[in-house]
Coordinates of C-alpha atoms in Angstrom, one line a residue:
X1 CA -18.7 -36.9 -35.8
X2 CA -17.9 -36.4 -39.5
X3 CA -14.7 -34.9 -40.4
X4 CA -15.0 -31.6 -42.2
X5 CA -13.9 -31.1 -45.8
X6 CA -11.3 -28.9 -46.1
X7 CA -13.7 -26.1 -47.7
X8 CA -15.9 -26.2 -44.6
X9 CA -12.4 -26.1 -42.1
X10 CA -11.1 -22.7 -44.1
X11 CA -14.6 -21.5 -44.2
X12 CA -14.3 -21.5 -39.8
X13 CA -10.7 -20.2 -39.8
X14 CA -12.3 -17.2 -41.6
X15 CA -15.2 -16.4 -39.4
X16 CA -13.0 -16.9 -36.4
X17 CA -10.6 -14.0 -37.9
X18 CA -13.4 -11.4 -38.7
X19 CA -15.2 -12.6 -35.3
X20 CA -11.9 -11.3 -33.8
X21 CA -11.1 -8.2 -36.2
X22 CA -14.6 -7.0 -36.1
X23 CA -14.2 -7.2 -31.6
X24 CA -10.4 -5.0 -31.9
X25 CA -12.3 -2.6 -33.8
X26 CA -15.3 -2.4 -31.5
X27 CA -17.9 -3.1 -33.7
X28 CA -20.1 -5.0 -31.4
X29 CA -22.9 -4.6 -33.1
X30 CA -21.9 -6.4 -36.7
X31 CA -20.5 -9.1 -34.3
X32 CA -24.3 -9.6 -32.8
X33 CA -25.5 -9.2 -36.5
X34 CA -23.3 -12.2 -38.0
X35 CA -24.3 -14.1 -34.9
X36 CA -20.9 -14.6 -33.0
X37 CA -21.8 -15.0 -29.2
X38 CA -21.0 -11.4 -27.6
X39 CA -19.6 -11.1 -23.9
X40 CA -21.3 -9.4 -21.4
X41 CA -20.5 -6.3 -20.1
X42 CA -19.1 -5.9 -16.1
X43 CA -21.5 -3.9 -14.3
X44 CA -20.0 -0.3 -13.6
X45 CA -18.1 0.5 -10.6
X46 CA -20.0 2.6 -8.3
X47 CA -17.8 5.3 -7.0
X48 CA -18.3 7.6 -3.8
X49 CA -20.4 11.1 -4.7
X50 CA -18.1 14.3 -5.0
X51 CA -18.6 17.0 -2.2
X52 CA -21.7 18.9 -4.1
X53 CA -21.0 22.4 -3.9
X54 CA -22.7 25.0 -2.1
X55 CA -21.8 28.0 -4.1
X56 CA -23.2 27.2 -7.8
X57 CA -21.3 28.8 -11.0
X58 CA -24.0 32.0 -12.2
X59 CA -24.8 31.2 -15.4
X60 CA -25.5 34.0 -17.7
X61 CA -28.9 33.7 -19.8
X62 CA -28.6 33.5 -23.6
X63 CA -29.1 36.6 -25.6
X64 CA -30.3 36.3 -29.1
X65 CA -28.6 38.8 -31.2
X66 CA -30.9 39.8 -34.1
X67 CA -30.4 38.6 -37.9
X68 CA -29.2 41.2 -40.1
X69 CA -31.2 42.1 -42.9
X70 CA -30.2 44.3 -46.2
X71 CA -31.4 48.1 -45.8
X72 CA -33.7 47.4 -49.2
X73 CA -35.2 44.3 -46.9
X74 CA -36.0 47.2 -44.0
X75 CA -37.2 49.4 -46.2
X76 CA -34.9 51.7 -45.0
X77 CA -34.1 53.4 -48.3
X78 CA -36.7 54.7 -50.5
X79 CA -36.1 54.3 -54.4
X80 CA -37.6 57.4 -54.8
X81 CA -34.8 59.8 -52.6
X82 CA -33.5 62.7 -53.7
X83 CA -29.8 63.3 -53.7
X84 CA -29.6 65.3 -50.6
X85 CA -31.3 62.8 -48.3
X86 CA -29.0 60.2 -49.7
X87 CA -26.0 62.5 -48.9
X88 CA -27.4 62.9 -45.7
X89 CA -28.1 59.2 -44.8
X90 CA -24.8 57.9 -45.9
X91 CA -23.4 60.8 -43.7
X92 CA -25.6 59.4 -40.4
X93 CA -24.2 55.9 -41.6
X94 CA -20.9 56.8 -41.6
X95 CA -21.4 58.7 -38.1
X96 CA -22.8 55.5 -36.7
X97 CA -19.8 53.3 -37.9
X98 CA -17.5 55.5 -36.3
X99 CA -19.4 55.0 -33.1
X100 CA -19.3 52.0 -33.4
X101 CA -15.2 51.2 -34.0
X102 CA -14.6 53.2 -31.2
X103 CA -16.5 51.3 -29.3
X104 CA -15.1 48.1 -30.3
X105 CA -11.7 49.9 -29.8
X106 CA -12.4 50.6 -26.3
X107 CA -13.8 47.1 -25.2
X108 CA -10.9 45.7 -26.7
X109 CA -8.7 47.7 -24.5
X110 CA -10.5 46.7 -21.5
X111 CA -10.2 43.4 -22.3
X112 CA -6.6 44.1 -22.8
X113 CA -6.3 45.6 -19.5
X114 CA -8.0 42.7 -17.8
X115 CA -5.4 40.4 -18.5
X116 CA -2.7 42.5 -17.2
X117 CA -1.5 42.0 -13.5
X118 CA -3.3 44.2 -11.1
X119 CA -1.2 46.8 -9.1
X120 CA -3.6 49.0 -7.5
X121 CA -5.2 48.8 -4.0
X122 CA -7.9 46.5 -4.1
X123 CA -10.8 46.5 -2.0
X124 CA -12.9 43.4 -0.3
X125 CA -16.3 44.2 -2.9
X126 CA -13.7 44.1 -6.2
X127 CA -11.9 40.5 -4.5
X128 CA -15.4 39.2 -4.5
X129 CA -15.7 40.3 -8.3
X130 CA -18.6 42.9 -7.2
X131 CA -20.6 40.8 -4.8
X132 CA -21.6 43.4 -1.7
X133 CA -23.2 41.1 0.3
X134 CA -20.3 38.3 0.2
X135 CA -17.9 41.3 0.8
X136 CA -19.8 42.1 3.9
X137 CA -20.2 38.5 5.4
X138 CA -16.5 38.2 5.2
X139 CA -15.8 41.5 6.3
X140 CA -17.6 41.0 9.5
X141 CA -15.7 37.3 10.4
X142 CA -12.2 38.4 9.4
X143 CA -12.6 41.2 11.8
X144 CA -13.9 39.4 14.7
X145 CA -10.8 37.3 14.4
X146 CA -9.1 37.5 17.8
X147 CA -5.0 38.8 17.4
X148 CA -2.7 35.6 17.7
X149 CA 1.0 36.7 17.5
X150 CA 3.4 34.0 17.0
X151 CA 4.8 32.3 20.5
X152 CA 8.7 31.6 19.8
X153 CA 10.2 28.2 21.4
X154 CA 13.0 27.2 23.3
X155 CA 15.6 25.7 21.4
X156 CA 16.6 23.5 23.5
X157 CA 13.1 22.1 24.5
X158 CA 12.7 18.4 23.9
X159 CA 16.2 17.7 24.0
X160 CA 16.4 14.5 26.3
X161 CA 19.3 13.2 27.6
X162 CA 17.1 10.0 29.0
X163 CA 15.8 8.1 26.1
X164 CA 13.0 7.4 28.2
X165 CA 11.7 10.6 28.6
X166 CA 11.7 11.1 24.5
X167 CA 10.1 7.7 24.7
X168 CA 7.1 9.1 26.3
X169 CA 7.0 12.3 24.8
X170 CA 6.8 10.5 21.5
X171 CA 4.2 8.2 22.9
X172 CA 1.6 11.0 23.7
X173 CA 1.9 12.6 20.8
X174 CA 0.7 9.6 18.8
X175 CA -2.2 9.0 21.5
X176 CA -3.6 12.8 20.5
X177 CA -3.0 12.1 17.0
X178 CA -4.7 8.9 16.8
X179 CA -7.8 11.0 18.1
X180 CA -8.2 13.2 14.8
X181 CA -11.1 12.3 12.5
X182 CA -12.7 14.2 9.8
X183 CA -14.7 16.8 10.9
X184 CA -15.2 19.0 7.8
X185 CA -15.2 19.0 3.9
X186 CA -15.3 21.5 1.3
X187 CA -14.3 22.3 -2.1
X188 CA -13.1 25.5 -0.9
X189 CA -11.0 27.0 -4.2
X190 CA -12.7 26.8 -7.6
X191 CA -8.9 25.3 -8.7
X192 CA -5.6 22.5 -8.3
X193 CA -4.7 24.2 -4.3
X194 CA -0.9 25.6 -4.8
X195 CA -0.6 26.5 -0.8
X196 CA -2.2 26.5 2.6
X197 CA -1.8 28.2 5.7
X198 CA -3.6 27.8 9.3
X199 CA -4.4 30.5 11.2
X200 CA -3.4 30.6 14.9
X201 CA -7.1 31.3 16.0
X202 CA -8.2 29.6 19.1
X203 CA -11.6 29.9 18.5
X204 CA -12.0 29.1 15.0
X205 CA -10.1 26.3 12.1
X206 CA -9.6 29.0 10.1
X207 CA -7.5 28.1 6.9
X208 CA -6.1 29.8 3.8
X209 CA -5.9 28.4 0.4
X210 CA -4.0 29.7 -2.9
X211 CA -5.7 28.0 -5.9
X212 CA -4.3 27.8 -9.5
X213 CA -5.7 30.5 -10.9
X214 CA -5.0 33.1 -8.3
X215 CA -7.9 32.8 -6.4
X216 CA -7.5 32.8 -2.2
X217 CA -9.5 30.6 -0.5
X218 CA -10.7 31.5 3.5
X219 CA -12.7 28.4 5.2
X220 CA -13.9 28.6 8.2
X221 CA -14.6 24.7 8.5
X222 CA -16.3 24.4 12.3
X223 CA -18.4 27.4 11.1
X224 CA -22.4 26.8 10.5
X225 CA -22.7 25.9 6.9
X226 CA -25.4 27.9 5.2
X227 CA -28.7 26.7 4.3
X228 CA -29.3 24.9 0.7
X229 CA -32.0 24.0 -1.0
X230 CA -32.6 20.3 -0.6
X231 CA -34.0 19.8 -4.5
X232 CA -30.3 21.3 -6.1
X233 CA -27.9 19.5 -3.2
X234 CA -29.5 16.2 -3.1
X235 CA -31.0 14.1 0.3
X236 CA -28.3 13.0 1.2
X237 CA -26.5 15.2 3.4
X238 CA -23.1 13.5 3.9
X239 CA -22.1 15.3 0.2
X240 CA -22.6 18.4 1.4
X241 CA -19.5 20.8 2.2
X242 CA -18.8 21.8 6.2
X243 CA -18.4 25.2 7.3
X244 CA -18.5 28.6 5.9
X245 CA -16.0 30.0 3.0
X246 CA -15.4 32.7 0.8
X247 CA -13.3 33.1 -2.4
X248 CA -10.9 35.9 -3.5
X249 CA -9.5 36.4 -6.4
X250 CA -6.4 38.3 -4.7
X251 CA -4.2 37.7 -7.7
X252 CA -4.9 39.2 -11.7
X253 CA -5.5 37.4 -14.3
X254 CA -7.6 34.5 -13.1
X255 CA -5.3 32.0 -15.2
X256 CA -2.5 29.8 -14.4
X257 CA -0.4 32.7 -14.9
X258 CA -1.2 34.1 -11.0
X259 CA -1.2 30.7 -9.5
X260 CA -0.4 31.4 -5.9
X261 CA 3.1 30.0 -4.7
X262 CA 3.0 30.7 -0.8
X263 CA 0.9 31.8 1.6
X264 CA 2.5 33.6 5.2
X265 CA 0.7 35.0 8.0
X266 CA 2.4 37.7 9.9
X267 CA 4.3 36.9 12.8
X268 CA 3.2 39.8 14.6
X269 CA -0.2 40.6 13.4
X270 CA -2.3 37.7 12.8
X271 CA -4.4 40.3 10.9
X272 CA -2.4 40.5 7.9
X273 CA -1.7 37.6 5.8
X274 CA 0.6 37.6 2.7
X275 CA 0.6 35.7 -0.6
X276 CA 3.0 35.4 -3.4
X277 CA 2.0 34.5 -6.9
X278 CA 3.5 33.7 -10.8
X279 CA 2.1 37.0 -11.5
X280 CA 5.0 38.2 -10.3
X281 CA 3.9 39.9 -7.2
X282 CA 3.9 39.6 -3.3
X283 CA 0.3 41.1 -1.9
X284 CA -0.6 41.9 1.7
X285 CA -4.5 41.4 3.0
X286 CA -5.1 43.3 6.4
X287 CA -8.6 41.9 8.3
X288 CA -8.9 45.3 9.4
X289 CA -9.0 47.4 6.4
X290 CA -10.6 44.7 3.9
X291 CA -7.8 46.1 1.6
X292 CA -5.3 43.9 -0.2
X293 CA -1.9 46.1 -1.5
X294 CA 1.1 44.9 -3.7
X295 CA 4.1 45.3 -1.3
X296 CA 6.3 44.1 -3.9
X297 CA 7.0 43.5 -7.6
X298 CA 9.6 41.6 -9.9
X299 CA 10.3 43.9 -12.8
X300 CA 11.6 41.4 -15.2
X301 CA 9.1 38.9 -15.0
X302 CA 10.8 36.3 -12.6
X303 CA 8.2 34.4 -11.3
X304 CA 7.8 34.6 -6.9
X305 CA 8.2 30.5 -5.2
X306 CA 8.1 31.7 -2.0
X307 CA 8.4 34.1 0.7
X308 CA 8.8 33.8 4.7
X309 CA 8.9 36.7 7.1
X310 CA 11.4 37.6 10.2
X311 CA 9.8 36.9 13.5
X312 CA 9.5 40.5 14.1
X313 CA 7.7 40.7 10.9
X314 CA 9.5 43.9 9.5
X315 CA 11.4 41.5 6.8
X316 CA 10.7 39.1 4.2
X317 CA 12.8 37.3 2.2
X318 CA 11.2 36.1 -1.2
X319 CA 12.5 33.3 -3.5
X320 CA 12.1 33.2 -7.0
X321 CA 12.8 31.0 -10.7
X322 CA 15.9 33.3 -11.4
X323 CA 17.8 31.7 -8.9
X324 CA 17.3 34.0 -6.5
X325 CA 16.9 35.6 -3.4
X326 CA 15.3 39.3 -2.1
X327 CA 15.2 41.0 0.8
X328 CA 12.4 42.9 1.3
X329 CA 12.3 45.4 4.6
X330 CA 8.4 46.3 4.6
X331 CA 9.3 49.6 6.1
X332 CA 10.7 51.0 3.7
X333 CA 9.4 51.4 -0.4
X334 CA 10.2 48.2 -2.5
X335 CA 12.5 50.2 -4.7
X336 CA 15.6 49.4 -2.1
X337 CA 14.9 45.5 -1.8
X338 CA 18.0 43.9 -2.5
X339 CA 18.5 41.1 -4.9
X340 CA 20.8 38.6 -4.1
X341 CA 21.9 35.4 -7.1
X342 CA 22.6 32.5 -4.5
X343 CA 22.1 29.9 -7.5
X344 CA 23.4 29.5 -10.5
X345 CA 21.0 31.2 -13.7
X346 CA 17.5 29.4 -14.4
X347 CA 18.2 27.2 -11.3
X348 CA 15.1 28.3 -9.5
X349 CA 14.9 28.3 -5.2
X350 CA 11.9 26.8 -5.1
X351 CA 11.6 27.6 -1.1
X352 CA 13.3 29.8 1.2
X353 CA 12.7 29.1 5.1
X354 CA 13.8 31.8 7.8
X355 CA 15.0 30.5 11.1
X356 CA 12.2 31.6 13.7
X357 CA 14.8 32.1 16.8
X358 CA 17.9 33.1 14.8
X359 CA 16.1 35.1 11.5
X360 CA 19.7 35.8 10.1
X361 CA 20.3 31.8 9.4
X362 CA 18.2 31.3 5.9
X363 CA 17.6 27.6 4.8
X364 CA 16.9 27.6 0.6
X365 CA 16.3 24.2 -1.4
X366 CA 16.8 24.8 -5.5
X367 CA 16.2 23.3 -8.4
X368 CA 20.0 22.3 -8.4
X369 CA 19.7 19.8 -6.2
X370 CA 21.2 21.6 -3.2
X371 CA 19.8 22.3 0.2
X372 CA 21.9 25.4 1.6
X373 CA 22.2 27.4 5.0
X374 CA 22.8 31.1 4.5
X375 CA 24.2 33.9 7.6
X376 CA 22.6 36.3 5.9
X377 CA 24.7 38.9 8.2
X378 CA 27.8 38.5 5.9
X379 CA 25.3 38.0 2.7
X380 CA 23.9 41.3 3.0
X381 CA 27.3 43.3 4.0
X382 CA 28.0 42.7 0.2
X383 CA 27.8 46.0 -1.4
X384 CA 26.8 47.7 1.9
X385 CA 28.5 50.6 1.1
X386 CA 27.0 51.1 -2.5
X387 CA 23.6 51.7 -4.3
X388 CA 23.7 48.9 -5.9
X389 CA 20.6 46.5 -5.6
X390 CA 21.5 43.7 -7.7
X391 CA 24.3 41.2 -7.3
X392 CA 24.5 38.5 -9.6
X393 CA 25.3 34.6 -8.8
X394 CA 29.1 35.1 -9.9
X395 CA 29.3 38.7 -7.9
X396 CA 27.7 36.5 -4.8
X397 CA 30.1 33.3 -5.5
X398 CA 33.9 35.2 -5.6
X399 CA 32.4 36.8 -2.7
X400 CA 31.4 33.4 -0.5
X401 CA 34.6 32.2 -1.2
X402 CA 36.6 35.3 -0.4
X403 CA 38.4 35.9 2.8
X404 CA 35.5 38.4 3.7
X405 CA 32.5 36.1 3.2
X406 CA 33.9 33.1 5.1
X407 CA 30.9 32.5 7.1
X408 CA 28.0 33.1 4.8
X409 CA 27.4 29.5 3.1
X410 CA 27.3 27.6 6.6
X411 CA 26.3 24.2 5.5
X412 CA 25.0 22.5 1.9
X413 CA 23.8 19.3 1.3
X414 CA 23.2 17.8 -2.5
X415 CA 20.7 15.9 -2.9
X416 CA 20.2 13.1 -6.2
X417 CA 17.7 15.1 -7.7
X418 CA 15.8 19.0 -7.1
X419 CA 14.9 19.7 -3.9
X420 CA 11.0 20.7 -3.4
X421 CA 11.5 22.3 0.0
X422 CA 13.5 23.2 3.2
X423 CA 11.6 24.3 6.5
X424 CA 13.1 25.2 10.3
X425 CA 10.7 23.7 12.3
X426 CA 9.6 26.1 15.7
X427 CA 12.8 25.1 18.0
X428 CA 15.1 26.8 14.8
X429 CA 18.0 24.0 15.3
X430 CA 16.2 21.1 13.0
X431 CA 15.5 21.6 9.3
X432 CA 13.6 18.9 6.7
X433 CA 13.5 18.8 3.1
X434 CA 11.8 17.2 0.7
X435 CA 13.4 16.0 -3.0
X436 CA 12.4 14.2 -6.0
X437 CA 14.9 11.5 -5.6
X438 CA 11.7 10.2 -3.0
X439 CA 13.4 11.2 0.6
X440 CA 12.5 13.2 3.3
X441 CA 15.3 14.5 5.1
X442 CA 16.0 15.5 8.7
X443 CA 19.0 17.3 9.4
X444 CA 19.3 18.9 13.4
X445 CA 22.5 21.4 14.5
X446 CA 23.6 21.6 17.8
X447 CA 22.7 25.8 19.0
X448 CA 26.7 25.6 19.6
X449 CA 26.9 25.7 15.8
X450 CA 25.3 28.9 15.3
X451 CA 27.7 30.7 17.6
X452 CA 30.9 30.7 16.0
X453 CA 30.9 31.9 12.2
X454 CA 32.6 28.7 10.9
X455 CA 31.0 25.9 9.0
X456 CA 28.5 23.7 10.3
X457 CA 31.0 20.4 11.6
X458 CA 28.8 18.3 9.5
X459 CA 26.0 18.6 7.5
X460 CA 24.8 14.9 7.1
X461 CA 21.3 14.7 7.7
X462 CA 20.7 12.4 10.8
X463 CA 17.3 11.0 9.2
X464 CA 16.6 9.9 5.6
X465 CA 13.2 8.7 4.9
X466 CA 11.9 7.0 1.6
X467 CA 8.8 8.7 0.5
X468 CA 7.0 8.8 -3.1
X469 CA 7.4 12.5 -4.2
X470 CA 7.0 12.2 -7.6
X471 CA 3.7 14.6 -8.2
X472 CA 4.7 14.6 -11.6
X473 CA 2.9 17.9 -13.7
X474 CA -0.4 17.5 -12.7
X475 CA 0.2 16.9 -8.9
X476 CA 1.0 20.2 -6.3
X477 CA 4.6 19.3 -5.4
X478 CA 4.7 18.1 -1.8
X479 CA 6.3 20.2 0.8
X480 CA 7.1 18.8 4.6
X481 CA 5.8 21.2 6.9
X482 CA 6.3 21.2 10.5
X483 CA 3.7 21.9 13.1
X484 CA 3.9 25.3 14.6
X485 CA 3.0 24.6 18.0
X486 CA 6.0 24.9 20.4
X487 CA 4.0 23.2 23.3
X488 CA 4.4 19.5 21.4
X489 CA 7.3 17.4 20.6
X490 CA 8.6 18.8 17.3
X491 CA 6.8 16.5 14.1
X492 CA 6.5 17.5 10.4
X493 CA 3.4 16.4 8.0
X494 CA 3.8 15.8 4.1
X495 CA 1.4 14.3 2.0
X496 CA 1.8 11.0 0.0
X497 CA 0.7 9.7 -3.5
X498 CA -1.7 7.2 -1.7
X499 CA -4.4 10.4 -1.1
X500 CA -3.3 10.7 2.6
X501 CA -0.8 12.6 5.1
X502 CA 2.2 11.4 7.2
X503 CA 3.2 12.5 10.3
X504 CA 6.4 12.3 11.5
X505 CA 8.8 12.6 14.4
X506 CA 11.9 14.9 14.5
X507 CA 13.3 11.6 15.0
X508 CA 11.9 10.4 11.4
X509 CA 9.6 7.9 13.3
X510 CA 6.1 7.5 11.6
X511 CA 3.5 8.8 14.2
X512 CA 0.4 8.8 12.1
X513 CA -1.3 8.7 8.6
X514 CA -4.5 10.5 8.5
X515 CA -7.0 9.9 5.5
X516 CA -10.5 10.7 4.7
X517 CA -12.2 7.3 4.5
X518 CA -15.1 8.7 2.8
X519 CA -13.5 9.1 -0.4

């Protein structure tokens, strides 16, 4: 082959740089037109269908508003008027402007006022935004919901001196669990889920859901789905959503401003269920009135993390970004709750847990990094004798470490980084936490401890468990929850960054990870 002259050499290094400038730019198509050999695309990766919805988004028809056009054009004024007609018409104009502002005045206000937090008593019909027959539906399967009060549990059930017997508790646990499939899928909230609850119905997998946006979720997922027309959902009818469900929007303004932070149901009355919400307020639904009421309001703004009720259900105690803590006794008027500054200013609690067999032991996890266990007995003797409702975090620390509040902070544990949340699970003597330093953490007190009002004798967690909990913005922070049933050995779930949940032991042993394979 003959050597190339050095013209004809340059002449390739300089197609083999525009070749490659023209490719970072993604001009693919002046590539094909200067004849450089193009590569050929991957074929695209097919990915599993989304659930198709069964409720489709109304979509308002388009209205045509009509061009104006000058009154000469209309042939509204004649040329030819006299001076009083012309007075006369400029006078109706005027009239008709008028009209007009003031109704441009009031629409504005009503826009205005739908942006503002709702206060008033709120009926099923408005929840559906005007939708009678939706109302209805829901109205008649809330109130056939059977009353479930919550069962308390020993505290000192499944504590085995015979390792053995723990052994095979732990082993027919994960037998059941191994059992669960997917029976039911649904995009049940038209927003990012904040919160869930299950209700205790026997009958029914009844299950709440706080959205984004405010909205309240209630799926009935064994529930006969409703019929769909095959042309808008498609043949294939593994996309289609299970169950039955029906959408609230509890919480005012739909924006990310009334995101709902918890959801409770009452311990008493499984007819009531409670949710808290960045709108700054705590609203009760009762199944038997269809009517939804604000129970409680922050007055500066502070936005509501979380609330948990007494198992007698006559008190809850609601966290919040201030660093605080209120107690709320629902029998009396919201003006006397009582505002208590456990943390330190802008150091939100970012969960509160009450302890379901001794209610005046509090577990909080904050935003400083501290997991804390309050006797809320000495906390609320401070300023018993006044009217004051409001104690501040310095008023509250001088008083934890005075002679009188010995007693009040029981045990704290610091974390490396925030901690997300801190739950009592049934028995009231174990607690778990979850942080962003990716741990789970099991900590478990003796009922001895809780008897004498001196400091836990050590509040090391017996359990530390690595776990990804880095949600990041985007992601619903991740909360261990454990399962309410007092008939099982104690386990927690929390979900992972891998799309799937984790069951665990009170022990920290891994019992299960359930995922929907279909996605």
């Amino acid at each position: 082959m003959p050597e190339l002259s050095k013209y004809e050499l340059e002449r390739e290094a300089n197609i083999a740089r525009n070749k490659a400038l023209l490719e970072q730019l993604e001009l693919k198509q002046a590539v094909e037109d200067l004849g450089f050999p193009s590569k050929s695309k991957p074929p695209p990766k097919t990915k599993a269908k989304p659930i198709q919805s069964a409720k489709k988004a109304k979509k308002e028809p388009a209205i045509e508003e009509p061009r104006r056009q000058s009154a000469r054009l209309r042939n509204v004024i004649d040329p030819t008027e006299s001076p009083d007609k012309k007075r006369k018409r400029e006078a109706e104009i005027e009239e008709r402007r008028a009209k007009e502002a003031e109704a441009r005045i009031e629409e504005e206000q009503r826009a205005r006022a739908a942006k503002r937090p709702r206060h008033e008593d709120l009926e099923l019909v408005i929840l559906t935004e005007d939708d009678p027959a939706e109302a209805t539906s829901l109205a008649t399967h809330l109130q056939a919901v059977s009353q479930q009060p919550r069962r308390t549990a020993d505290p000192e059930a499944y504590v085995f001196d015979d390792e053995k017997e723990e052994e095979k508790e732990v082993t027919d646990l994960k037998k059941r669990l191994s059992k669960l499939k997917v029976v039911s899928r649904a995009k049940v909230t038209q927003d990012r889920i904040y919160s869930s609850a299950y209700h205790p119905e026997p009958t029914k997998d009844l299950i709440f859901f706080g959205d984004k946006h405010g909205q309240l979720g209630i799926w009935d997922a064994r529930a006969p789905p409703e019929e769909v027309d095959d042309e808008e959902e498609g043949d294939d009818g593994g996309d289609r959503e299970g169950g039955k469900y029906w959408r609230l929007q509890v919480h005012w303004p739909a924006t990310s401003k009334s995101s709902i932070s918890s959801i409770k149901l009452d311990p008493t009355d499984s007819h009531t269920v409670y949710t808290s919400s960045y709108d700054c307020t705590v609203r009760a639904l009762s199944f038997t009135t269809g009517v939804s009421r604000e129970i409680f309001t922050s007055e500066d703004g502070i936005l509501v993390c979380s609330v948990d009720l007494t198992p007698s259900g006559n008190e809850m105690w609601i966290s919040d970004t201030a660093g605080g803590l209120t107690h709320l006794d629902l029998r009396q008027p919201k003006s006397k709750a009582r505002w208590y500054g456990v943390a330190e200013v802008k150091q939100k609690i970012g969960c509160v847990g009450v302890n379901p067999i001794r209610p005046h032991f509090l577990a909080t996890a904050s935003l400083s990094r501290a997991m804390k266990i309050w006797d809320v007995r000495k906390l609320q003797s401070l300023g018993s004798k006044s009217s004051t409702v409001e104690f501040d975090h310095e008023t509250v620390q001088e008083y934890v470490d005075s002679a009188k509040g010995a007693g009040c902070l029981r045990a704290e544990w610091r974390h490396d980084k925030s901690v997300s949340s801190a739950y009592w699970d049934p028995r009231g003597r174990s607690v778990v936490t979850t942080s962003y330093d990716d741990a789970l953490r099991v900590w478990d007190f003796d009922s001895s401890a809780f008897e004498s009002d001196d400091k836990f004798p050590s509040s090391r967690p017996i359990h530390r468990i690595r776990h990804d909990c880095q949600t990041g913005r985007w992601l619903t922070v991740l909360k261990a929850q454990w399962s309410s049933n007092p008939d099982v050995y104690p386990h927690f779930t929390v979900g992972n960054m891998q799309h799937s949940l984790d069951i665990f032991s009170c022990k920290g042993e891994l019992l299960a990870k359930l995922s929907d394979k279909t996605k």
